[in-house]
Short mmCIF file of C-alpha atoms in Angstrom, two decimals:
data_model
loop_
_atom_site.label_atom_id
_atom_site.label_comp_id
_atom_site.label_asym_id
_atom_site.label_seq_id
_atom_site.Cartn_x
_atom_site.Cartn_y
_atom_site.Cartn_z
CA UNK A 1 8.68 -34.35 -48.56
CA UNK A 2 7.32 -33.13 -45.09
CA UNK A 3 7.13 -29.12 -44.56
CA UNK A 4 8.41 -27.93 -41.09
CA UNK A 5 8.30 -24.70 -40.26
CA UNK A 6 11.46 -22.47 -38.66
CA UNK A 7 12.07 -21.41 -35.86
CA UNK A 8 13.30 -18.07 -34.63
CA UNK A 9 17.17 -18.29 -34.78
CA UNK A 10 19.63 -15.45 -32.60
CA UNK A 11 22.44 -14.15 -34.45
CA UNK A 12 25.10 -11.98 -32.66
CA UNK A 13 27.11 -9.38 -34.95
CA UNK A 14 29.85 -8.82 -32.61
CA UNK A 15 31.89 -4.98 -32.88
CA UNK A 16 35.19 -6.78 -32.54
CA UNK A 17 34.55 -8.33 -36.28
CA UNK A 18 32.18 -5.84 -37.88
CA UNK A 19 31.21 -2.28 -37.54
CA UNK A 20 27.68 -2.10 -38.46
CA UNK A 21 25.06 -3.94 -40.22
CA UNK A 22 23.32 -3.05 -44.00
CA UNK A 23 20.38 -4.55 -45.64
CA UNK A 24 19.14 -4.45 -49.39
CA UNK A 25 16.34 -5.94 -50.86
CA UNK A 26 15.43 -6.99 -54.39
CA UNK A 27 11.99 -8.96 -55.58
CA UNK A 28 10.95 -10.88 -58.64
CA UNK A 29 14.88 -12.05 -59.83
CA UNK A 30 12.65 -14.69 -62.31
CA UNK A 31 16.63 -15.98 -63.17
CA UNK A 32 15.08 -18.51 -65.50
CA UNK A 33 15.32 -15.70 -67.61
CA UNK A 34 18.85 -16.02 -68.95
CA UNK A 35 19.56 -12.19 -68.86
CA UNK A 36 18.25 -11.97 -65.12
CA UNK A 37 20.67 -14.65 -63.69
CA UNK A 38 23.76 -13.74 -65.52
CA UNK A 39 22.65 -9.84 -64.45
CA UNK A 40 22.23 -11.47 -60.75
CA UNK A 41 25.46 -13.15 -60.62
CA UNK A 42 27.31 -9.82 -61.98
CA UNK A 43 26.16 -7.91 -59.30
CA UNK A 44 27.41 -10.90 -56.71
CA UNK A 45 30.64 -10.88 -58.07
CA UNK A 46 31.97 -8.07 -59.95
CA UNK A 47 34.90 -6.14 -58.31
CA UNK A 48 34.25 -3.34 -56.30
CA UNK A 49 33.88 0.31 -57.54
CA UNK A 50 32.93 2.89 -55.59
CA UNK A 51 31.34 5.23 -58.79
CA UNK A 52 27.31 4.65 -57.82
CA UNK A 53 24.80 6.38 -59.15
CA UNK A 54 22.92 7.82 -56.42
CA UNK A 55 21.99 6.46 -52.73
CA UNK A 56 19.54 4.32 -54.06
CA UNK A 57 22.21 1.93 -55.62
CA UNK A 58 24.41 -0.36 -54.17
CA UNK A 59 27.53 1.30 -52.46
CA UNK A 60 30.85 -0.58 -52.36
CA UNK A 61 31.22 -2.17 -49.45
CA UNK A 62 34.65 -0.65 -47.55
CA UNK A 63 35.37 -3.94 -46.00
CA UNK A 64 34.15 -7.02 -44.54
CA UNK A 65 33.36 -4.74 -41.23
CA UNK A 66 30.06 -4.19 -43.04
CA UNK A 67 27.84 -7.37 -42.94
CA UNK A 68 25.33 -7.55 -45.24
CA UNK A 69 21.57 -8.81 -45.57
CA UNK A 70 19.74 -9.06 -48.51
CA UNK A 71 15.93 -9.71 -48.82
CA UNK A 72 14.47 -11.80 -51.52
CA UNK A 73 10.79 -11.61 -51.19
CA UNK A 74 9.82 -14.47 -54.04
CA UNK A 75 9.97 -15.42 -57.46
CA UNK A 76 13.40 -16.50 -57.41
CA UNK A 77 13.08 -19.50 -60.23
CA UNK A 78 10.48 -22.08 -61.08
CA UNK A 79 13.91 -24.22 -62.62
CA UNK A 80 15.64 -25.98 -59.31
CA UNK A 81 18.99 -25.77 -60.84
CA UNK A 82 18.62 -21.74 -61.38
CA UNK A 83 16.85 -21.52 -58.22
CA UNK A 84 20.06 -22.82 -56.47
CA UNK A 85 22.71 -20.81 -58.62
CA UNK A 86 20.74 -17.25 -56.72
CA UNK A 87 21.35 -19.12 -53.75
CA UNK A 88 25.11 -20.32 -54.73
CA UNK A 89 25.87 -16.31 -55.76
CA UNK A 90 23.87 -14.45 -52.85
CA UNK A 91 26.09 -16.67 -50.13
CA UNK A 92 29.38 -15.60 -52.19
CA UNK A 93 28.06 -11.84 -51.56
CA UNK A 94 26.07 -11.54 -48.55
CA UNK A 95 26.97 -12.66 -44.82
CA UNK A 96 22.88 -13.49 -44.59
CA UNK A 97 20.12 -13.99 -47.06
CA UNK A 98 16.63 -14.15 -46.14
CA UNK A 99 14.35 -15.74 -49.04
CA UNK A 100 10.21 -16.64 -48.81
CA UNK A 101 8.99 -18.44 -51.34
CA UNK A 102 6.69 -16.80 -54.71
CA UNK A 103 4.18 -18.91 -56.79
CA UNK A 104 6.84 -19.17 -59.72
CA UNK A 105 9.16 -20.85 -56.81
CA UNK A 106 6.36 -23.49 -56.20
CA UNK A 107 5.66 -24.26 -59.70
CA UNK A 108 6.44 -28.24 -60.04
CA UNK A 109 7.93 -30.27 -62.61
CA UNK A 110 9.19 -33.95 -63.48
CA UNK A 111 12.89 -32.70 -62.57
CA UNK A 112 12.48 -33.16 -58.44
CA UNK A 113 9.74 -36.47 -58.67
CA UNK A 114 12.81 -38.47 -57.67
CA UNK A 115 13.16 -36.09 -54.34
CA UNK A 116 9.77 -36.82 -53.41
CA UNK A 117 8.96 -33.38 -55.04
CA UNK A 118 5.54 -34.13 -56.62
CA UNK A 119 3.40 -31.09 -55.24
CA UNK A 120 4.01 -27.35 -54.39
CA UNK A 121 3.97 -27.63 -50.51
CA UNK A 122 6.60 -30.30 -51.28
CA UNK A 123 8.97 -27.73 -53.43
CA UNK A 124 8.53 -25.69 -50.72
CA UNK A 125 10.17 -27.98 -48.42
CA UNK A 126 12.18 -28.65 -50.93
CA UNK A 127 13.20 -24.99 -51.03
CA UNK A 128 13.97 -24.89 -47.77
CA UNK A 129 16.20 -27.73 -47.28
CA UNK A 130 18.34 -26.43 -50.67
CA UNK A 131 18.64 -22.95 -48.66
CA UNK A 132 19.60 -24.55 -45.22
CA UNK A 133 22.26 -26.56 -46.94
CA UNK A 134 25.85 -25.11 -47.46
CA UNK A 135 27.06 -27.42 -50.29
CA UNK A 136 28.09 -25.69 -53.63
CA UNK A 137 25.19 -25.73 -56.11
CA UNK A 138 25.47 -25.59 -60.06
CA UNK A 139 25.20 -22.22 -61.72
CA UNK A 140 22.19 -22.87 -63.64
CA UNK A 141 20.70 -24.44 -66.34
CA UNK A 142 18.41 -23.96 -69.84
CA UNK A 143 14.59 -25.25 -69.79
CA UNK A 144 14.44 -28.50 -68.83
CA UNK A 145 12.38 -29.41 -71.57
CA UNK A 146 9.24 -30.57 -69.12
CA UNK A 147 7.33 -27.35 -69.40
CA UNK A 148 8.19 -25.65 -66.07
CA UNK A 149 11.48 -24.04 -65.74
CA UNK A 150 13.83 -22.19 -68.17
CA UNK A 151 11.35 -19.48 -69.34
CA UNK A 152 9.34 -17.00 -67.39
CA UNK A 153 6.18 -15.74 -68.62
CA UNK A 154 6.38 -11.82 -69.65
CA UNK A 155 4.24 -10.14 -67.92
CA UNK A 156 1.56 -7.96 -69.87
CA UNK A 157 2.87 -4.34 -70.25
CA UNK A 158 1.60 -1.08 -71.44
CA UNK A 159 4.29 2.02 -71.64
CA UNK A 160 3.33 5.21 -70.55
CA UNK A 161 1.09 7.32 -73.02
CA UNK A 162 1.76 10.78 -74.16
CA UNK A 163 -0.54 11.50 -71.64
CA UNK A 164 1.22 10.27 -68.84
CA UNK A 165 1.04 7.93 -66.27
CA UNK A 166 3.02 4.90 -65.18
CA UNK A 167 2.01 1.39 -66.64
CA UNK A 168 1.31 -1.76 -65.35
CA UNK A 169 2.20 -5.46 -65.41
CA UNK A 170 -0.92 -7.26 -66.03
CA UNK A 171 1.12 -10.96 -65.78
CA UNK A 172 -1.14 -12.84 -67.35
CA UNK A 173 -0.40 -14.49 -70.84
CA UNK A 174 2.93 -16.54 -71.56
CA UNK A 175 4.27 -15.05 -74.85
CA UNK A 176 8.14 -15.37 -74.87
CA UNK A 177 9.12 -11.84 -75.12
CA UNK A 178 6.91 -8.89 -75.88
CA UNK A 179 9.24 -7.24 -78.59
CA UNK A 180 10.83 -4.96 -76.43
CA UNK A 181 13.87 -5.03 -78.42
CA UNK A 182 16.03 -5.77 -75.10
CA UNK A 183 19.76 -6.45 -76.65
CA UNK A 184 21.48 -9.88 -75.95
CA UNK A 185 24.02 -9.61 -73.01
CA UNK A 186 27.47 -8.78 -73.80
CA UNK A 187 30.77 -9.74 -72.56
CA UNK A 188 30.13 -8.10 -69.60
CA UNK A 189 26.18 -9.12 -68.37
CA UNK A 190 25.64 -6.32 -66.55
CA UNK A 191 26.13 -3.93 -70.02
CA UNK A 192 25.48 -0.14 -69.55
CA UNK A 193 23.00 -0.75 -67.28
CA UNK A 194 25.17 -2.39 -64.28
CA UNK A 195 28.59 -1.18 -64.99
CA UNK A 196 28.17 2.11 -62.25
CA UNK A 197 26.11 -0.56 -59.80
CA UNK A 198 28.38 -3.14 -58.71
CA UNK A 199 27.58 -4.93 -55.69
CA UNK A 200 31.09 -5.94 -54.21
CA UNK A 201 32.42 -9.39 -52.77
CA UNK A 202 33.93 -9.31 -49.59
CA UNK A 203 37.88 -9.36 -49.70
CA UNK A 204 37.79 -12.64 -48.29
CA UNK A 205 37.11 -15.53 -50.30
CA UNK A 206 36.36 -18.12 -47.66
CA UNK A 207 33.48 -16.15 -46.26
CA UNK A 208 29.91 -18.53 -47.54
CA UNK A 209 26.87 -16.89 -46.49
CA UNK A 210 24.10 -17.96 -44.82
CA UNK A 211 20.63 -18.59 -46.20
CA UNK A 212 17.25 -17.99 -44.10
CA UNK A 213 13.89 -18.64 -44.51
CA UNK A 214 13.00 -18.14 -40.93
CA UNK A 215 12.96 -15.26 -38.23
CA UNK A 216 16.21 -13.82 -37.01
CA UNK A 217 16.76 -11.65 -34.64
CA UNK A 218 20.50 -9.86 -34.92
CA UNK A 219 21.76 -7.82 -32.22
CA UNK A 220 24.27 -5.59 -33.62
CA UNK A 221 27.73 -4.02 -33.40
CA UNK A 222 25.54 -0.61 -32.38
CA UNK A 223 23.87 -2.33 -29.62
CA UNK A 224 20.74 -2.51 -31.10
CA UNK A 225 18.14 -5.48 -32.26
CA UNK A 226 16.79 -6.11 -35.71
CA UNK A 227 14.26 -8.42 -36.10
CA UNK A 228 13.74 -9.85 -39.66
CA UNK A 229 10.29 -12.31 -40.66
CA UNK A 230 10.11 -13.48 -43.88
CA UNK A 231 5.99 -14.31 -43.91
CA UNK A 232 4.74 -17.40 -45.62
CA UNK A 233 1.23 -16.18 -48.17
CA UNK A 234 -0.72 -16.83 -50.78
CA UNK A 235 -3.33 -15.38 -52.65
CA UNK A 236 -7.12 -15.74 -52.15
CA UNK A 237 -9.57 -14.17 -55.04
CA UNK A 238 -11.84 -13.07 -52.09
CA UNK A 239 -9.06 -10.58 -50.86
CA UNK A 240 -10.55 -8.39 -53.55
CA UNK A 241 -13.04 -6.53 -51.74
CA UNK A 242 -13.24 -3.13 -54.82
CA UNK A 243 -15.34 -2.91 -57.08
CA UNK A 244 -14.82 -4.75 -60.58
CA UNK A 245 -14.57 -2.50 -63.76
CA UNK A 246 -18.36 -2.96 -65.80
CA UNK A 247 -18.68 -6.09 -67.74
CA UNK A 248 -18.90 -4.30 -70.70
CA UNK A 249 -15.80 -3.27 -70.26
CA UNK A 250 -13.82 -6.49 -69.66
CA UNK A 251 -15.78 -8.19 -71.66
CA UNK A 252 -14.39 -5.73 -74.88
CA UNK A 253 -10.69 -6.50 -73.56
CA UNK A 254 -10.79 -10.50 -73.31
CA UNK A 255 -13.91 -10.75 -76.43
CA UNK A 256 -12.02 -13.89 -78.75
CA UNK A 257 -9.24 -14.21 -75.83
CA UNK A 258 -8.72 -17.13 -73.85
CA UNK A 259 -10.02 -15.79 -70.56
CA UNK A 260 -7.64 -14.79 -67.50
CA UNK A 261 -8.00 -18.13 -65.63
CA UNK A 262 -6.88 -20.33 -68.49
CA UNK A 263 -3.38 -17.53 -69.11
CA UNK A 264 -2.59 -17.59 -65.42
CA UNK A 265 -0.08 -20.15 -65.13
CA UNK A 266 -0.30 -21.05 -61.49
CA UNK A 267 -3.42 -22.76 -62.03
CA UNK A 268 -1.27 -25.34 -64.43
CA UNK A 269 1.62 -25.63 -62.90
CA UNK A 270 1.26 -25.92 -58.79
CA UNK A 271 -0.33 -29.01 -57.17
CA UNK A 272 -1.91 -28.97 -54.20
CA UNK A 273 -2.39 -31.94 -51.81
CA UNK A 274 -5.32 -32.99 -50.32
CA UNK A 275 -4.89 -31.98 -46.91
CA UNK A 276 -4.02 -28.31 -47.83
CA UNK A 277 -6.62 -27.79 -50.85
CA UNK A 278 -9.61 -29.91 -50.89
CA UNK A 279 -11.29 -29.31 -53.85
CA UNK A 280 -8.85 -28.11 -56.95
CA UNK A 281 -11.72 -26.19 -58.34
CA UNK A 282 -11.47 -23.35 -55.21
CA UNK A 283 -7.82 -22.79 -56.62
CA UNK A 284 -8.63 -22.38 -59.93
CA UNK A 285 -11.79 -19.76 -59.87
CA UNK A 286 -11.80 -16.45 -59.89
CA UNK A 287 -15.40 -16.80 -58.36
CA UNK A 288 -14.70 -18.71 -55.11
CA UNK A 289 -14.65 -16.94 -51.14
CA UNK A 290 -12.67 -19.84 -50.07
CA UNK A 291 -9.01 -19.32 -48.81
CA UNK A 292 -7.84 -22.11 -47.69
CA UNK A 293 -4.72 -21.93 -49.52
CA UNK A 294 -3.94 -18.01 -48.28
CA UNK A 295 -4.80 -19.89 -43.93
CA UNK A 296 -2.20 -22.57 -44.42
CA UNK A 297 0.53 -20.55 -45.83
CA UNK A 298 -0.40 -18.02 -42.63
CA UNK A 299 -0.52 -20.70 -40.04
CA UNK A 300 2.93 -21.55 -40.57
CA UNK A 301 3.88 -17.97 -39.76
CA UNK A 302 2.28 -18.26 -36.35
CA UNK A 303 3.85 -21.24 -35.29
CA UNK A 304 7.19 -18.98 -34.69
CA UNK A 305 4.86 -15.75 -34.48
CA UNK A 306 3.49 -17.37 -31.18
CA UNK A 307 7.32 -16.79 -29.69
CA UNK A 308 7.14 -14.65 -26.99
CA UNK A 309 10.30 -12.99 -28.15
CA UNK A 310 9.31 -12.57 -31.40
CA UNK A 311 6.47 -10.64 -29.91
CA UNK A 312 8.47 -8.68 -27.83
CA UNK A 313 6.87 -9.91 -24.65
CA UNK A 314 9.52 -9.93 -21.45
CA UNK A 315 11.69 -7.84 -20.43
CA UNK A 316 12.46 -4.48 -21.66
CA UNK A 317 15.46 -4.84 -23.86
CA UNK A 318 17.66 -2.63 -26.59
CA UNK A 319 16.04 -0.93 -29.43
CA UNK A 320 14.26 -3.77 -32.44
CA UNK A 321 14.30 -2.24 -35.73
CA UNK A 322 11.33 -4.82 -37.43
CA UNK A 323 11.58 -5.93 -40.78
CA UNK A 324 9.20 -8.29 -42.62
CA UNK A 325 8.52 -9.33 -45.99
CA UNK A 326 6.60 -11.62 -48.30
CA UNK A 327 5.40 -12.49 -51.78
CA UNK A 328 2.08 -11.56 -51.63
CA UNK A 329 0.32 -7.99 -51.00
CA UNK A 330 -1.16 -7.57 -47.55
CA UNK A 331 -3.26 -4.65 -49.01
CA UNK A 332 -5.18 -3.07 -51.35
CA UNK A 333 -3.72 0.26 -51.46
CA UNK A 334 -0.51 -1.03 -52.66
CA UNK A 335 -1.72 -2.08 -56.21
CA UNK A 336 -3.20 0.62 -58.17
CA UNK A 337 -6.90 0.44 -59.08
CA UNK A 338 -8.52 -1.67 -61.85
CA UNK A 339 -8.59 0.93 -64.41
CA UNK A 340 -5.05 1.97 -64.52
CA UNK A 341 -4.35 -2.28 -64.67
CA UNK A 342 -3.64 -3.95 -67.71
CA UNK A 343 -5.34 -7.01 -66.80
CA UNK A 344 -8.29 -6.15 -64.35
CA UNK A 345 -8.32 -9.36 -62.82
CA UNK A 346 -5.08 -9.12 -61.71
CA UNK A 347 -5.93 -8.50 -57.76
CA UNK A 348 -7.96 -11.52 -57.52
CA UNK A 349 -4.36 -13.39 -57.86
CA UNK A 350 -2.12 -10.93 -55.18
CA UNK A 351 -3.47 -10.66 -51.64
CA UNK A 352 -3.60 -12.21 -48.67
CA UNK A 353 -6.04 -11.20 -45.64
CA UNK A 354 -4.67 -13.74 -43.33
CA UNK A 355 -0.97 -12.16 -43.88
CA UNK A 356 -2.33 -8.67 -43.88
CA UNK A 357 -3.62 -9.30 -40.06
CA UNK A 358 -0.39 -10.42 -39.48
CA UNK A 359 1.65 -7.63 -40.66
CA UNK A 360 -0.71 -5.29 -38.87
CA UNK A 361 -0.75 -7.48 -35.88
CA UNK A 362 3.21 -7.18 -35.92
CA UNK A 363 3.68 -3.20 -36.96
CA UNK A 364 6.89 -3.68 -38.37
CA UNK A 365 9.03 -0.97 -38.93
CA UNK A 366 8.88 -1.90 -43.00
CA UNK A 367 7.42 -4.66 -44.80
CA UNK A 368 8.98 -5.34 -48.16
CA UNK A 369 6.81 -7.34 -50.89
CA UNK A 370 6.84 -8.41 -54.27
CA UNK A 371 4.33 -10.26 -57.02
CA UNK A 372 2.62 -7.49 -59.15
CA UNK A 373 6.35 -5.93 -60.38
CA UNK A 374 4.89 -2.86 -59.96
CA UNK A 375 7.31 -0.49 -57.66
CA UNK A 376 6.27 1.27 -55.18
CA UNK A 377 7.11 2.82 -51.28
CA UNK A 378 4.54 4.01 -49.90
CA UNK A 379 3.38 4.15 -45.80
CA UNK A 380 -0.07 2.67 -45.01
CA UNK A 381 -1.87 3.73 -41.73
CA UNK A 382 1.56 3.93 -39.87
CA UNK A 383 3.58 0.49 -42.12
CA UNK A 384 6.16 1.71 -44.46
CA UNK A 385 5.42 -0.91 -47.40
CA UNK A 386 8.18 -1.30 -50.31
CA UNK A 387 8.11 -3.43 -53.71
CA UNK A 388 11.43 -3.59 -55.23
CA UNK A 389 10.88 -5.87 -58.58
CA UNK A 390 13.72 -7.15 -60.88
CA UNK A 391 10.97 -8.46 -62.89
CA UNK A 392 10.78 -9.92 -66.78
CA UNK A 393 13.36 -8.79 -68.75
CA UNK A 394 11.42 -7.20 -71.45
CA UNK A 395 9.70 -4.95 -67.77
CA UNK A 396 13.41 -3.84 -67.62
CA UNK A 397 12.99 -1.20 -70.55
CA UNK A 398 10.05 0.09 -68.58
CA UNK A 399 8.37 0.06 -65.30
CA UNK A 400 11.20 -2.18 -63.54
CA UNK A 401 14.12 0.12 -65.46
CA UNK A 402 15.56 1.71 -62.43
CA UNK A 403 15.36 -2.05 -60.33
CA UNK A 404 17.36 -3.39 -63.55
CA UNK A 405 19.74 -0.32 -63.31
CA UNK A 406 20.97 -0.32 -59.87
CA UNK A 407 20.42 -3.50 -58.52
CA UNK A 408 18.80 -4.44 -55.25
CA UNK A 409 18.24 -1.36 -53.40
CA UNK A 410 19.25 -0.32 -49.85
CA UNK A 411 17.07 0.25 -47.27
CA UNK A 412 18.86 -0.11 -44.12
CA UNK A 413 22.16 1.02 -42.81
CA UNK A 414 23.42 1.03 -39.35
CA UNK A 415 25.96 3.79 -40.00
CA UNK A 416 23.04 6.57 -41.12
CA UNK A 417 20.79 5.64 -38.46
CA UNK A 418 18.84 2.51 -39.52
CA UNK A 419 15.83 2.69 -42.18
CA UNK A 420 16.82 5.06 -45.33
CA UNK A 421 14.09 7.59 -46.54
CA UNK A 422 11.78 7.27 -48.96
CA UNK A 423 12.31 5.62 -52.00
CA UNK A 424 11.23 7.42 -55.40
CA UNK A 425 8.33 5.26 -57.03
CA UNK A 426 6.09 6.87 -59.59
CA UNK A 427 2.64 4.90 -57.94
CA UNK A 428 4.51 5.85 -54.47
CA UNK A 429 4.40 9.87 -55.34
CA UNK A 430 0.99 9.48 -56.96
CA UNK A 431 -1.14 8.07 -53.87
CA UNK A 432 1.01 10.23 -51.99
CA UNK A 433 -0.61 12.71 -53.65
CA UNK A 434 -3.65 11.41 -55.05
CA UNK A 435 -6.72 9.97 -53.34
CA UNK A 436 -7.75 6.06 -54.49
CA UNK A 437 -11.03 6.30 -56.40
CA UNK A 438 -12.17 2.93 -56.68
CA UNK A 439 -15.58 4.40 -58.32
CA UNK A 440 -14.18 5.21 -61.49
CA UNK A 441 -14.07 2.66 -64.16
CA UNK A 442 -12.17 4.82 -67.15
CA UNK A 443 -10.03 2.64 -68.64
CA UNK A 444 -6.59 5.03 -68.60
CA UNK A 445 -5.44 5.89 -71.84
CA UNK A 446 -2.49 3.55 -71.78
CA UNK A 447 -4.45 0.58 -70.78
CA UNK A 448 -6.72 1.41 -73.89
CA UNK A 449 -3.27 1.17 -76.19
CA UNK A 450 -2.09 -1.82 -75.25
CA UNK A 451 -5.05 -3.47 -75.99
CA UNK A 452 -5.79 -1.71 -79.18
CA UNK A 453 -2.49 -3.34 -79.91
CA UNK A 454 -3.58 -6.40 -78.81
#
């Protein structure tokens, strides 16, 4: 299949049909986890209520004068079949969806070879045709039995220690569970959890939202213009510019471990061609500078980046509210440091440095990520950035709890003025109040549990 790159489309939400505009977000849905689609598909189509928790979760939606947005910044589903039941639920809910694509969306199987499917920048054409289409998809499906699709990896995960502090996701490893003790669904999917979240269908049932994976620009009932760019990325080990932890002390955690190279499953299950990745071996190190795969994710961006309107070049015009997102991390500060990590090596698999020149380059109002599952709002030398994770479903009990709770968060509304506030995030609050201190290589006492466990 041949990748082709969006284009920036105009969208016009007129007053006469809707009274303002609202946007949520929600990263990491990994629906080939059972529990995560039938939690996903709850939200999208559970009556409304109106008894929410707080202003973080989703408020009932008065009436279809409200259109809605949500962001889905990666990791949908590896499986095609659940990757298209998100898709088949989010245009039953939402007016617009805007999705970018996460290495667990590019893994590839056997079940798309006869598609033409047979490497990753194929799914991701793949992936974009399915989301451009408007035909009813299937609601999901178990594994296919090829070794890609119908169970996630769990990510690693330490909870807090009596001494406090948050934990981490390492995501390495592929056990199938981590013992969480996470109860089976009920009757009702959502269980305790959901019940006071709902996200509400609109009262009419012919309404089938749209699915992006390109620029939009909407100008709204308010008079205003919002600008939304979902950013191709990918990862480059080199991104990684702090210092490792002493080899003494990784070489304690992994001693009669496979190492992290041969756990991280990307470097199994996504195939590269030729004229993106010359030499499989630069994909699979740790080691390498190279970043060829982290430049041709990024030059796809500029093709509509290089839009004069997208750049705001021209005229004077109303007020742009901008709004990116991706998979990837455009910076360092939005991962904790090494020591508090349960897997070290983690941020040589995150980053981008091609995407973080382009979210700099663009100054968007927020940029909303995902990959690491590790929450977080924090503002960065002027950009607001915000992780939002779903995440595993044994992560659910812990560092993703709230994000399982309430459901894909708000963070714009037309009616209060645009962007909401600040988010609550345990790493957000501590580097809002602590300085990064790349220089010290204490493990923290909850890494050195988990793998005491281990």
């Amino acid at each position: 299949m041949t990748f082709k790159p969006p284009s920036l489309t105009e969208i016009a939400v007129t007053p006469d049909l809707y009274d303002a505009v609202r946007i949520y977000a929600m990263s990491d849905l990994h629906v080939d986890y059972r529990k995560n689609l039938e939690l996903f598909q709850y939200w999208c189509s559970r009556p409304a209520s109106g008894n929410s928790l707080s202003s973080l979760a989703l408020e009932q939606e008065r009436s279809d004068r409200i259109y809605s947005i949500l962001l889905i910044p990666g990791d949908i589903a590896s499986n095609p079949a659940n990757f298209k039941a998100v898709l088949a639920a989010t245009r039953r809910r939402f007016h617009a969806t805007f999705i970018v694509a996460g290495n667990h969306d590019l893994w590839v199987s056997n079940s798309l070879a006869d598609q033409g499917v047979v490497t990753s920048i194929d799914k991701l054409a793949w992936i974009h045709q399915v989301a451009e289409g408007d035909g009813d998809e299937p609601e999901g499906e178990e594994d296919t039995g090829d070794g890609v699709g119908g169970k996630e990896e769990e990510g690693g995960w330490s909870e807090e220690g009596n001494e406090g502090g948050p934990g981490v996701p390492g995501r390495g490893g592929e056990a199938e569970g981590d013992g969480s003790g996470t109860p089976e669904p009920s009757a009702n999917p959502g269980g305790s959890r959901a019940a006071h979240l709902p996200i509400s269908p609109s009262s009419s049932s012919s309404r089938r939202g749209k699915v992006f994976t390109g620029p939009v620009r909407f100008h709204t009932p308010r008079g205003e213009r919002l600008l939304i760019l979902p950013l191709l990325s990918w990862y480059h080990a080199s991104w990684d510019t702090e210092p490792d932890l002493p080899a003494e002390v990784v070489a304690d955690l992994y001693e009669g471990r496979p190492t992290f190279e041969q756990r991280w499953a990307d470097f199994r299950c996504c195939k590269w061609p030729e004229e993106v990745l010359q030499d499989r071996e630069d994909f699979v190190s740790l080691q390498t500078e190279k970043k060829e795969l982290a430049v041709w994710f990024a030059r796809q961006n500029e093709i509509f980046l290089a839009d004069t309107r997208v750049r705001g070049e021209g005229p004077p015009a109303e007020k742009t509210t901008v709004i990116s997102f991706s998979h990837f991390l455009p910076r360092e500060e939005l991962c904790p440091e090494k020591r508090f990590l349960l897997e070290p090596m983690l941020p040589k698999v995150i980053g981008s440095t091609p995407l973080r020149k382009q979210v700099e380059a663009l100054r968007p109002d927020l940029h909303v990520f995902g990959h690491t599952h590790i929450p977080i709002d924090l503002t960065v030398q002027g950009i607001r950035y915000l992780q939002w994770p779903l995440g595993s479903v044994g992560e659910q009990s812990r560092q993703t709890y709230e994000m399982g709770r309430r459901g894909p968060v708000l963070v714009f509304d037309e009616e209060r003025g645009g962007l909401v506030g600040t988010i609550p995030t345990r790493w957000g609050a501590h580097y809002r109040e602590a300085a990064r201190n790349v220089l010290e290589t204490e493990l923290a006492p909850w890494v050195k549990k988990y793998w005491e466990r281990k």
